[in-house]
CSV table of N, CA and C in Angstrom, one decimal:
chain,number,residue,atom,x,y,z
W,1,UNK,N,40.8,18.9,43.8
W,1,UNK,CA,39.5,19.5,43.6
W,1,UNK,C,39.1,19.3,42.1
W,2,UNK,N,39.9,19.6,41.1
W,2,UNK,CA,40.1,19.3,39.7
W,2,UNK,C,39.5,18.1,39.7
W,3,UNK,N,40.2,16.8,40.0
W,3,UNK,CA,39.6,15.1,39.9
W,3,UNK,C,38.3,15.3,40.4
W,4,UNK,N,37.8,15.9,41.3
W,4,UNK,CA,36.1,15.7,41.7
W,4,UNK,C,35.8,15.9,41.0
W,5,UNK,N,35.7,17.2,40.2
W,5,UNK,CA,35.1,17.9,39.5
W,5,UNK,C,35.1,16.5,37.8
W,6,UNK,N,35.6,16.5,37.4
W,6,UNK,CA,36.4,15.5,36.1
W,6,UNK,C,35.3,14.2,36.7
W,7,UNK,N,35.6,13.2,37.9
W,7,UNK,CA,34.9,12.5,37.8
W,7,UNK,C,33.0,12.9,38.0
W,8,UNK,N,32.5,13.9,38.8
W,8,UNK,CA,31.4,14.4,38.5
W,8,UNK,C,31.1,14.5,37.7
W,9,UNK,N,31.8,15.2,36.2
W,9,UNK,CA,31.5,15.4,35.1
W,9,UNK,C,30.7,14.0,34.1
W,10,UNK,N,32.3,13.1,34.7
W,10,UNK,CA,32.5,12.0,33.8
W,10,UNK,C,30.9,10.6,34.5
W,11,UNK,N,30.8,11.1,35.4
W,11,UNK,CA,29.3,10.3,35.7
W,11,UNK,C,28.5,11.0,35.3
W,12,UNK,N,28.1,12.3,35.1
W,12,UNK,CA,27.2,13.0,35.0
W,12,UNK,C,27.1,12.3,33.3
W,13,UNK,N,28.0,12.3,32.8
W,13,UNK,CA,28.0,11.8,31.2
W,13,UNK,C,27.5,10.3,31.1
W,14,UNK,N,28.2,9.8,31.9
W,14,UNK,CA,27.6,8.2,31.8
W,14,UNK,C,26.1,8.1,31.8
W,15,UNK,N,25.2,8.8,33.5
W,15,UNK,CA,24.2,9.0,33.3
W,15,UNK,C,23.2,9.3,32.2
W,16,UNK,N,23.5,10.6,31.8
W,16,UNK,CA,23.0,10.9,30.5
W,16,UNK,C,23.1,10.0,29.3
W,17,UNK,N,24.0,9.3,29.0
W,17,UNK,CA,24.2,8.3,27.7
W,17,UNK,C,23.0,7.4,28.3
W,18,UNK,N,24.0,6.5,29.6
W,18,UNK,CA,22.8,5.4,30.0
W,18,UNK,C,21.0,5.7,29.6
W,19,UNK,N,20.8,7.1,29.9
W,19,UNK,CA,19.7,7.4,29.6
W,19,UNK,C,18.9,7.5,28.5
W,20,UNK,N,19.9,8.1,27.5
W,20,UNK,CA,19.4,8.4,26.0
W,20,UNK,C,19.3,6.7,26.0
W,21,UNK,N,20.0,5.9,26.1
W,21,UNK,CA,19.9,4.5,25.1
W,21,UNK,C,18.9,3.8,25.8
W,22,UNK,N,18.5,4.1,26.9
W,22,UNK,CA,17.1,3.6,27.5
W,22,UNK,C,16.4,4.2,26.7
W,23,UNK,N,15.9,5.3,27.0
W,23,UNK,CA,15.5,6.4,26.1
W,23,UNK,C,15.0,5.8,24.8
W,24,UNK,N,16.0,5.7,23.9
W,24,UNK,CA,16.1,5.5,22.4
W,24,UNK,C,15.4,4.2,22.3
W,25,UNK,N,15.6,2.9,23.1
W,25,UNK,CA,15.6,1.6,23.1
W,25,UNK,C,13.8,1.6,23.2
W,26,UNK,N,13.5,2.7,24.5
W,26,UNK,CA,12.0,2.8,24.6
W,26,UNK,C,11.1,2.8,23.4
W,27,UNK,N,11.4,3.9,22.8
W,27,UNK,CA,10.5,4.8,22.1
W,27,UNK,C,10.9,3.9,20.9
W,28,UNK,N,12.1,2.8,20.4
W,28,UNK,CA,11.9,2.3,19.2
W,28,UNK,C,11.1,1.2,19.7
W,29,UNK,N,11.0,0.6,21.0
W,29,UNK,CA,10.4,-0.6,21.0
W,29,UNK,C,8.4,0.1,20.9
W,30,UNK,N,8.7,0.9,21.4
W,30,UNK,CA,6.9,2.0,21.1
W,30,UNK,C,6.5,2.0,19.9
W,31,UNK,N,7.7,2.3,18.8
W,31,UNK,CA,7.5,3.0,17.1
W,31,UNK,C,7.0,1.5,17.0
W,32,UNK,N,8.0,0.0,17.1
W,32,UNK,CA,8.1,-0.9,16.4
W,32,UNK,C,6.9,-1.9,16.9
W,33,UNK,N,6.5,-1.9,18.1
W,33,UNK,CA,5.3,-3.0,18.4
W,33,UNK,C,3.5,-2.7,17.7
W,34,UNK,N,3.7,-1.2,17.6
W,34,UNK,CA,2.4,-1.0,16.8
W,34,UNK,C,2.3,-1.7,15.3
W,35,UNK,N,4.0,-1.9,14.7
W,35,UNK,CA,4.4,-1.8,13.2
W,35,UNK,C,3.8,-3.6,13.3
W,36,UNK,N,4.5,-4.6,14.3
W,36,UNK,CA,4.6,-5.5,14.3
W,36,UNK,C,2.9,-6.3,14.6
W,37,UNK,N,2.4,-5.5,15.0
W,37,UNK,CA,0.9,-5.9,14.7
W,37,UNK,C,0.0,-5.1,13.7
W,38,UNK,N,0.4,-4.4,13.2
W,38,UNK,CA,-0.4,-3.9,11.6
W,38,UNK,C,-0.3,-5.1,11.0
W,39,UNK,N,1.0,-5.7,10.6
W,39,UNK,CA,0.7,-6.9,9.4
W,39,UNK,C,-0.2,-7.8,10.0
W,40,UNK,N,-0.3,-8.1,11.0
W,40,UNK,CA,-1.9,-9.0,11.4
W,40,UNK,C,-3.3,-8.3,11.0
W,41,UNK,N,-3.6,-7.3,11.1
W,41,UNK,CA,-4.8,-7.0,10.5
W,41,UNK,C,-4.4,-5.7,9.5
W,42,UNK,N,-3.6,-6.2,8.2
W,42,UNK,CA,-4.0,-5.4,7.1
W,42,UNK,C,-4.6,-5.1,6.5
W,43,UNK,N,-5.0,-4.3,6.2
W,43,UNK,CA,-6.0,-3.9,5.0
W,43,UNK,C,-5.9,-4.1,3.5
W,44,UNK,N,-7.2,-4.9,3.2
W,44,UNK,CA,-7.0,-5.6,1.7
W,44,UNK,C,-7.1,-4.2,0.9
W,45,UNK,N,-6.6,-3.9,-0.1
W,45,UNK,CA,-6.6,-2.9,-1.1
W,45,UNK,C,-6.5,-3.4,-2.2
W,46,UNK,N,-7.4,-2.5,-3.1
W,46,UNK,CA,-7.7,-2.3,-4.6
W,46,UNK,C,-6.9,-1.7,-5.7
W,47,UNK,N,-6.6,-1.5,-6.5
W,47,UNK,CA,-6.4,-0.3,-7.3
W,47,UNK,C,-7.4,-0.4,-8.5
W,48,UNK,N,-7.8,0.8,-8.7
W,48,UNK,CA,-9.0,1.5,-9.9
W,48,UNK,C,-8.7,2.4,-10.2
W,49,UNK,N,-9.1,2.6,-11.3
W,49,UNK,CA,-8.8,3.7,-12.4
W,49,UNK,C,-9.9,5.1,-12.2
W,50,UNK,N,-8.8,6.2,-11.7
W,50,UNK,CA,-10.0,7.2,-11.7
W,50,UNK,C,-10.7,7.2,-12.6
W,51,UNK,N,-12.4,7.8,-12.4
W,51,UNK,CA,-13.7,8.6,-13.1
W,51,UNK,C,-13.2,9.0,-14.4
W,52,UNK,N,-12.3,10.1,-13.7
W,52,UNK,CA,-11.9,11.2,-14.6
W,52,UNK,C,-10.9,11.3,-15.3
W,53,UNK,N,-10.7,9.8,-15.6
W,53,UNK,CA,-9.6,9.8,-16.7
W,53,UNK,C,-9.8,9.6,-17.9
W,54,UNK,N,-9.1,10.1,-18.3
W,54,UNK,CA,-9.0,10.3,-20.0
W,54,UNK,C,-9.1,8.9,-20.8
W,55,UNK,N,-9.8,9.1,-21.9
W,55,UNK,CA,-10.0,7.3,-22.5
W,55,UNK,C,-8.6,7.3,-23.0
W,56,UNK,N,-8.1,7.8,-23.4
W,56,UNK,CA,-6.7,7.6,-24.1
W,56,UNK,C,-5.4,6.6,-22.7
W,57,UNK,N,-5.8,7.6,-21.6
W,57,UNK,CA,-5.0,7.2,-20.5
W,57,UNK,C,-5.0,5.8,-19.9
W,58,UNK,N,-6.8,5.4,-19.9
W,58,UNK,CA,-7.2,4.1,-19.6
W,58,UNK,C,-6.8,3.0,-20.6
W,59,UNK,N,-7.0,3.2,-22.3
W,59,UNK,CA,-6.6,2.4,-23.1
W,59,UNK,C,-5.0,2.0,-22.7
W,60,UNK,N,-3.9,3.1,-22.6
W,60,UNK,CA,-2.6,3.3,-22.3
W,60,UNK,C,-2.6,1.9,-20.9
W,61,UNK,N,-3.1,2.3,-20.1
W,61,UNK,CA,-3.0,1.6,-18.7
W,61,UNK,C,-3.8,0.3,-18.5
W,62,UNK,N,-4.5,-0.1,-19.5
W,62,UNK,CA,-4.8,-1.1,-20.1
W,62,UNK,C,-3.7,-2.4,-20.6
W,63,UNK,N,-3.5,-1.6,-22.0
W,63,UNK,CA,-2.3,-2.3,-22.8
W,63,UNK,C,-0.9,-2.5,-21.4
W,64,UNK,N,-1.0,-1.0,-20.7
W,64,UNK,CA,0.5,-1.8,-20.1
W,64,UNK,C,-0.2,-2.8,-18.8
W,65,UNK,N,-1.1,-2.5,-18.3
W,65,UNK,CA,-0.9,-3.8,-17.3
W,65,UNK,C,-1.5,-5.1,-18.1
W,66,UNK,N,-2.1,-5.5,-18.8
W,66,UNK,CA,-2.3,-6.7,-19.5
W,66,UNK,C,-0.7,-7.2,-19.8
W,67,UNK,N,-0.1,-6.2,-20.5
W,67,UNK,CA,1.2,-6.9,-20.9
W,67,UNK,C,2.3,-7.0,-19.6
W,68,UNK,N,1.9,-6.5,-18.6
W,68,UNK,CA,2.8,-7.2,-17.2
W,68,UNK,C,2.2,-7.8,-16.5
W,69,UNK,N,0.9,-8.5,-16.2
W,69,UNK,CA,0.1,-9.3,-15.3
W,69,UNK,C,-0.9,-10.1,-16.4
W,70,UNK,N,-1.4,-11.1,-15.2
W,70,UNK,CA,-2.8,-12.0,-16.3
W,70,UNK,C,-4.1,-11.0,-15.9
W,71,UNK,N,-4.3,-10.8,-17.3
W,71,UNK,CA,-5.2,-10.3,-17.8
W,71,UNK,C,-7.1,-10.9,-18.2
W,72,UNK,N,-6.6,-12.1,-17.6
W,72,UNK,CA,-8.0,-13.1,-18.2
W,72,UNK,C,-9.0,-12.8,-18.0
W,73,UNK,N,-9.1,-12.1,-16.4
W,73,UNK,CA,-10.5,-12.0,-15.8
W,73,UNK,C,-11.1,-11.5,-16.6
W,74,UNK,N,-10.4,-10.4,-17.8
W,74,UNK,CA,-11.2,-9.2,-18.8
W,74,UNK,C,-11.0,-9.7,-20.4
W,75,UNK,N,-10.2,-11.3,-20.3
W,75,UNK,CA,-10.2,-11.4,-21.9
W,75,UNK,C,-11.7,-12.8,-22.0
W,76,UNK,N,-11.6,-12.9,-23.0
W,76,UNK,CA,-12.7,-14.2,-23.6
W,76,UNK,C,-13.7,-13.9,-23.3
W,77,UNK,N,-14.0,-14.7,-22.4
W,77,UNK,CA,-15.4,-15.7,-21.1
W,77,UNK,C,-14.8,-15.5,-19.9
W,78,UNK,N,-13.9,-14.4,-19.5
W,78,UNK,CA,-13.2,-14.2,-18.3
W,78,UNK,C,-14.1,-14.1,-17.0
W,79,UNK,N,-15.0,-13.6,-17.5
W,79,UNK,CA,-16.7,-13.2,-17.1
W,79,UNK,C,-16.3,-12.0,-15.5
W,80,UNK,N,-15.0,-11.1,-15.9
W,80,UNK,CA,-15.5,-10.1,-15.4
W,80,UNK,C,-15.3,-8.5,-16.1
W,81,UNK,N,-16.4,-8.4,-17.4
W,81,UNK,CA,-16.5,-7.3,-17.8
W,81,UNK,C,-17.7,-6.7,-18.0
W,82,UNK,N,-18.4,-6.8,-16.7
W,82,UNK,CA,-19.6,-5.8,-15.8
W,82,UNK,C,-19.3,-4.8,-14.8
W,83,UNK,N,-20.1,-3.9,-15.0
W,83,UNK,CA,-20.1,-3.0,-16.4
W,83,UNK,C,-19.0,-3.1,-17.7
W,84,UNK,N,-19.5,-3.3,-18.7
W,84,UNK,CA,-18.1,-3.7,-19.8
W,84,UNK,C,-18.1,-2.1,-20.7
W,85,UNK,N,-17.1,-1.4,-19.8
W,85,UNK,CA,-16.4,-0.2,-19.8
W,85,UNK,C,-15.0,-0.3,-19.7
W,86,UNK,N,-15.1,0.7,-21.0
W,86,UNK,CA,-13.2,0.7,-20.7
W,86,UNK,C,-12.6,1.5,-19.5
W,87,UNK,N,-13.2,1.8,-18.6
W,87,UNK,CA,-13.2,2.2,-17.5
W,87,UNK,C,-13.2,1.1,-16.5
W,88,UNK,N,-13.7,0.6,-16.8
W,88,UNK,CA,-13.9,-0.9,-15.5
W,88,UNK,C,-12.8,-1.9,-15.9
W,89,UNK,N,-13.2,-2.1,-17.3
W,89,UNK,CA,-11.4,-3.3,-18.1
W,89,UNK,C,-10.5,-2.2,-17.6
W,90,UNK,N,-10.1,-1.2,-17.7
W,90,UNK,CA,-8.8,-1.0,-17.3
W,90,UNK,C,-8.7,-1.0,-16.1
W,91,UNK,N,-9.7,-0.9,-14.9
W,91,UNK,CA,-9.5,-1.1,-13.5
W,91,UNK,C,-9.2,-2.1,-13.1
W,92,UNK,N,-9.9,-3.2,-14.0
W,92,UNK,CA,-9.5,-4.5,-13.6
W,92,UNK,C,-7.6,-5.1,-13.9
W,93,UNK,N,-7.6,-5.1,-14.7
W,93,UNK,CA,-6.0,-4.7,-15.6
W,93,UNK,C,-5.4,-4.1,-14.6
W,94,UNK,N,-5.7,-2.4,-14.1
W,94,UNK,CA,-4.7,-2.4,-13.1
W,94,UNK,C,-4.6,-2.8,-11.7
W,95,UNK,N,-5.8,-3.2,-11.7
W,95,UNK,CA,-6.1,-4.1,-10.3
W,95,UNK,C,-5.2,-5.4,-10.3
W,96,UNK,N,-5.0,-6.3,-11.2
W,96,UNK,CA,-4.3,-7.2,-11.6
W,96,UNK,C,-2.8,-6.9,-11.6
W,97,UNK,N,-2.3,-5.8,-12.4
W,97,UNK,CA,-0.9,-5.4,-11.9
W,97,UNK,C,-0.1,-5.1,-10.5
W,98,UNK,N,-1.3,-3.9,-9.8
W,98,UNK,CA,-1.1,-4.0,-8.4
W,98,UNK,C,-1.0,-5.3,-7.4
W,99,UNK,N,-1.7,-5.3,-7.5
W,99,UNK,CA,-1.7,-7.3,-6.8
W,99,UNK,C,-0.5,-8.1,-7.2
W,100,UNK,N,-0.4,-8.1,-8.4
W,100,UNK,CA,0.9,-9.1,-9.0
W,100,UNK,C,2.2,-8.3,-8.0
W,101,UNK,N,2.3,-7.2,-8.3
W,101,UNK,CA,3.3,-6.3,-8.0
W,101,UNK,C,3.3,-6.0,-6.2
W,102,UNK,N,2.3,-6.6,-5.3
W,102,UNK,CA,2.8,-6.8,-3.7
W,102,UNK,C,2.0,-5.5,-3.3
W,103,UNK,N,0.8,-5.0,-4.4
W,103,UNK,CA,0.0,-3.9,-3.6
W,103,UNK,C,1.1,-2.7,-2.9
W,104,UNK,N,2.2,-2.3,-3.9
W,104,UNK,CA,2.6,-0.7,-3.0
W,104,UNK,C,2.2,0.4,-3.7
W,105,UNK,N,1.9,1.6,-3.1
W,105,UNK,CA,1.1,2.4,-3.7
W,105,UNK,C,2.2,3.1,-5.0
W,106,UNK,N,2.8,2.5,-5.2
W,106,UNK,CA,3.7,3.1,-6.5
W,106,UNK,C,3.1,2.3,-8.3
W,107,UNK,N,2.8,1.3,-7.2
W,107,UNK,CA,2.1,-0.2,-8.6
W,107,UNK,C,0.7,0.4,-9.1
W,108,UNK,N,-0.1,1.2,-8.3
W,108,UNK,CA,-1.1,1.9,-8.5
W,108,UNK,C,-1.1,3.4,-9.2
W,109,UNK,N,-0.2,4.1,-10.0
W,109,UNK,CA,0.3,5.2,-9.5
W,109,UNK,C,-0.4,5.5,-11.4
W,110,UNK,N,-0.1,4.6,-12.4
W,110,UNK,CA,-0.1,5.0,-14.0
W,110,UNK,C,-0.7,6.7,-14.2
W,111,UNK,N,0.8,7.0,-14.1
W,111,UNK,CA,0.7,8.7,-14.3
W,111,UNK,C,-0.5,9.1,-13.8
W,112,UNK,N,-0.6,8.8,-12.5
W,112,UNK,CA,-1.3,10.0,-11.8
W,112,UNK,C,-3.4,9.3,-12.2
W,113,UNK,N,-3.5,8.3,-12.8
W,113,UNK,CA,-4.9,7.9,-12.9
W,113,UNK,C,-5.3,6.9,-12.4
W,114,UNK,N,-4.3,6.3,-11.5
W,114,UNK,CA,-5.4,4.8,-10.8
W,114,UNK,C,-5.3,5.6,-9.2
W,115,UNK,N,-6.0,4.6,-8.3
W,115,UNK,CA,-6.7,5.4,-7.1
W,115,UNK,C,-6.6,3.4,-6.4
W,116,UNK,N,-6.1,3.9,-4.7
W,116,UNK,CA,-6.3,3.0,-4.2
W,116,UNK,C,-7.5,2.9,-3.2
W,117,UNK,N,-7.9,1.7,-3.2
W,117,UNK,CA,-9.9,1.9,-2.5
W,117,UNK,C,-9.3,0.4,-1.4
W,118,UNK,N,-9.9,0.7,-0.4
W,118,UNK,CA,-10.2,-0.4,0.7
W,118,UNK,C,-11.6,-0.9,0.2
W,119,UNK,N,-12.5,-0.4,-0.7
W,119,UNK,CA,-13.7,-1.2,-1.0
W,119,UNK,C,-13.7,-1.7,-2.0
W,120,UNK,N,-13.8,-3.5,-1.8
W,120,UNK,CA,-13.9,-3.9,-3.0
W,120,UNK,C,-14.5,-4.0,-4.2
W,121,UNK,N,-14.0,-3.6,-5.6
W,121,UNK,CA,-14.7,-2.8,-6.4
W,121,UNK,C,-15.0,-4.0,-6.9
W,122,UNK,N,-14.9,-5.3,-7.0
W,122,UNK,CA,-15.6,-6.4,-7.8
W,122,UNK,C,-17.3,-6.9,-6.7
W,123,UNK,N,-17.3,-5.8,-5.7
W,123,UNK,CA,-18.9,-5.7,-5.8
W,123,UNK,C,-19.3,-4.7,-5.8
W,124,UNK,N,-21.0,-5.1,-6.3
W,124,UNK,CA,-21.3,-4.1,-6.9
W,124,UNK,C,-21.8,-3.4,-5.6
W,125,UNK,N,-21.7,-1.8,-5.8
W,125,UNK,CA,-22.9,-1.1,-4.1
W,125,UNK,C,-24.2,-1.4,-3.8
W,126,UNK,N,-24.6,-1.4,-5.2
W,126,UNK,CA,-26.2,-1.3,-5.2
W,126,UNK,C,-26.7,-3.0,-4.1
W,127,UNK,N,-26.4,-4.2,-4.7
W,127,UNK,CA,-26.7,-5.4,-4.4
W,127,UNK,C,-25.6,-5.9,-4.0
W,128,UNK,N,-24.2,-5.7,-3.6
W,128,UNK,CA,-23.0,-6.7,-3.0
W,128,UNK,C,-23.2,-7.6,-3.9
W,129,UNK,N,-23.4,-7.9,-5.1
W,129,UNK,CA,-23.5,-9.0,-6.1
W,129,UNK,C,-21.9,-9.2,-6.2
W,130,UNK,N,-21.0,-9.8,-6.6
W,130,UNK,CA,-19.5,-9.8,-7.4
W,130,UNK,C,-19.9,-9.6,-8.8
W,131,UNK,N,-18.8,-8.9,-9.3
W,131,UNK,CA,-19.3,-8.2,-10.9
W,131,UNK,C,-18.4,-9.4,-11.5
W,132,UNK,N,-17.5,-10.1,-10.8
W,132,UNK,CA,-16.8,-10.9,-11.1
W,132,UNK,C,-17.2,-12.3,-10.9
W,133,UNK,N,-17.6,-13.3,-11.8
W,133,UNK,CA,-18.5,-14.3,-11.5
W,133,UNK,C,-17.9,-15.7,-11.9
């Protein structure tokens, strides 16, 4: 009676395992097929410098992304410093770093003042013109 009982058990266990790894096998193939078609339609992203940052913080986040990414769009005849605000050159600057850097939201982060936007800020709202020309 002991052995029935033991092999009962010992199927009742098989079942259950078999189950969980179906189980498990399911729900990762559920998590992972949504994952596997996001990168087909990602979303292009920005990074800009908040409104409400401090000019000190923008000059700061300026100097450092010029000195890790190309900076040109905003130097010479780059011809994109419309509006030519140190508000807008530093967005562009960190716009430039983020991008160089694979767009992760940590590349966007310069203590807490850049802001990531799905709208692209090199046009303008008013007319969709490119501020960047």
């Amino acid at each position: 009676m002991a052995s029935s009982n033991v092999n009962v058990t010992m199927l009742a266990f098989c079942v259950v395992f078999a189950l969980s790894v179906l189980h498990t096998d399911a729900v990762a193939e559920a998590v992972a097929q949504p994952l596997r078609h996001s990168h087909r339609k990602a979303t292009k992203t920005w990074c800009v410098a908040k409104p409400s940052a401090e000019a000190t913080a923008l000059q700061g986040n300026l100097e450092f992304a010029c000195s890790e990414s190309d900076c040109g769009a905003i130097q010479g005849t780059g011809g994109c410093t419309r509006p030519d605000s140190l508000l807008s050159r530093a967005s562009v600057a960190m716009n430039a770093y983020y991008q160089a850097r694979g767009r992760n939201s940590w590349n966007c982060f310069f203590n807490g003042t850049g802001l990531i936007t799905i709208t692209d800020p090199s046009k303008q709202a008013e007319s969709g013109v490119p501020c960047c020309e």
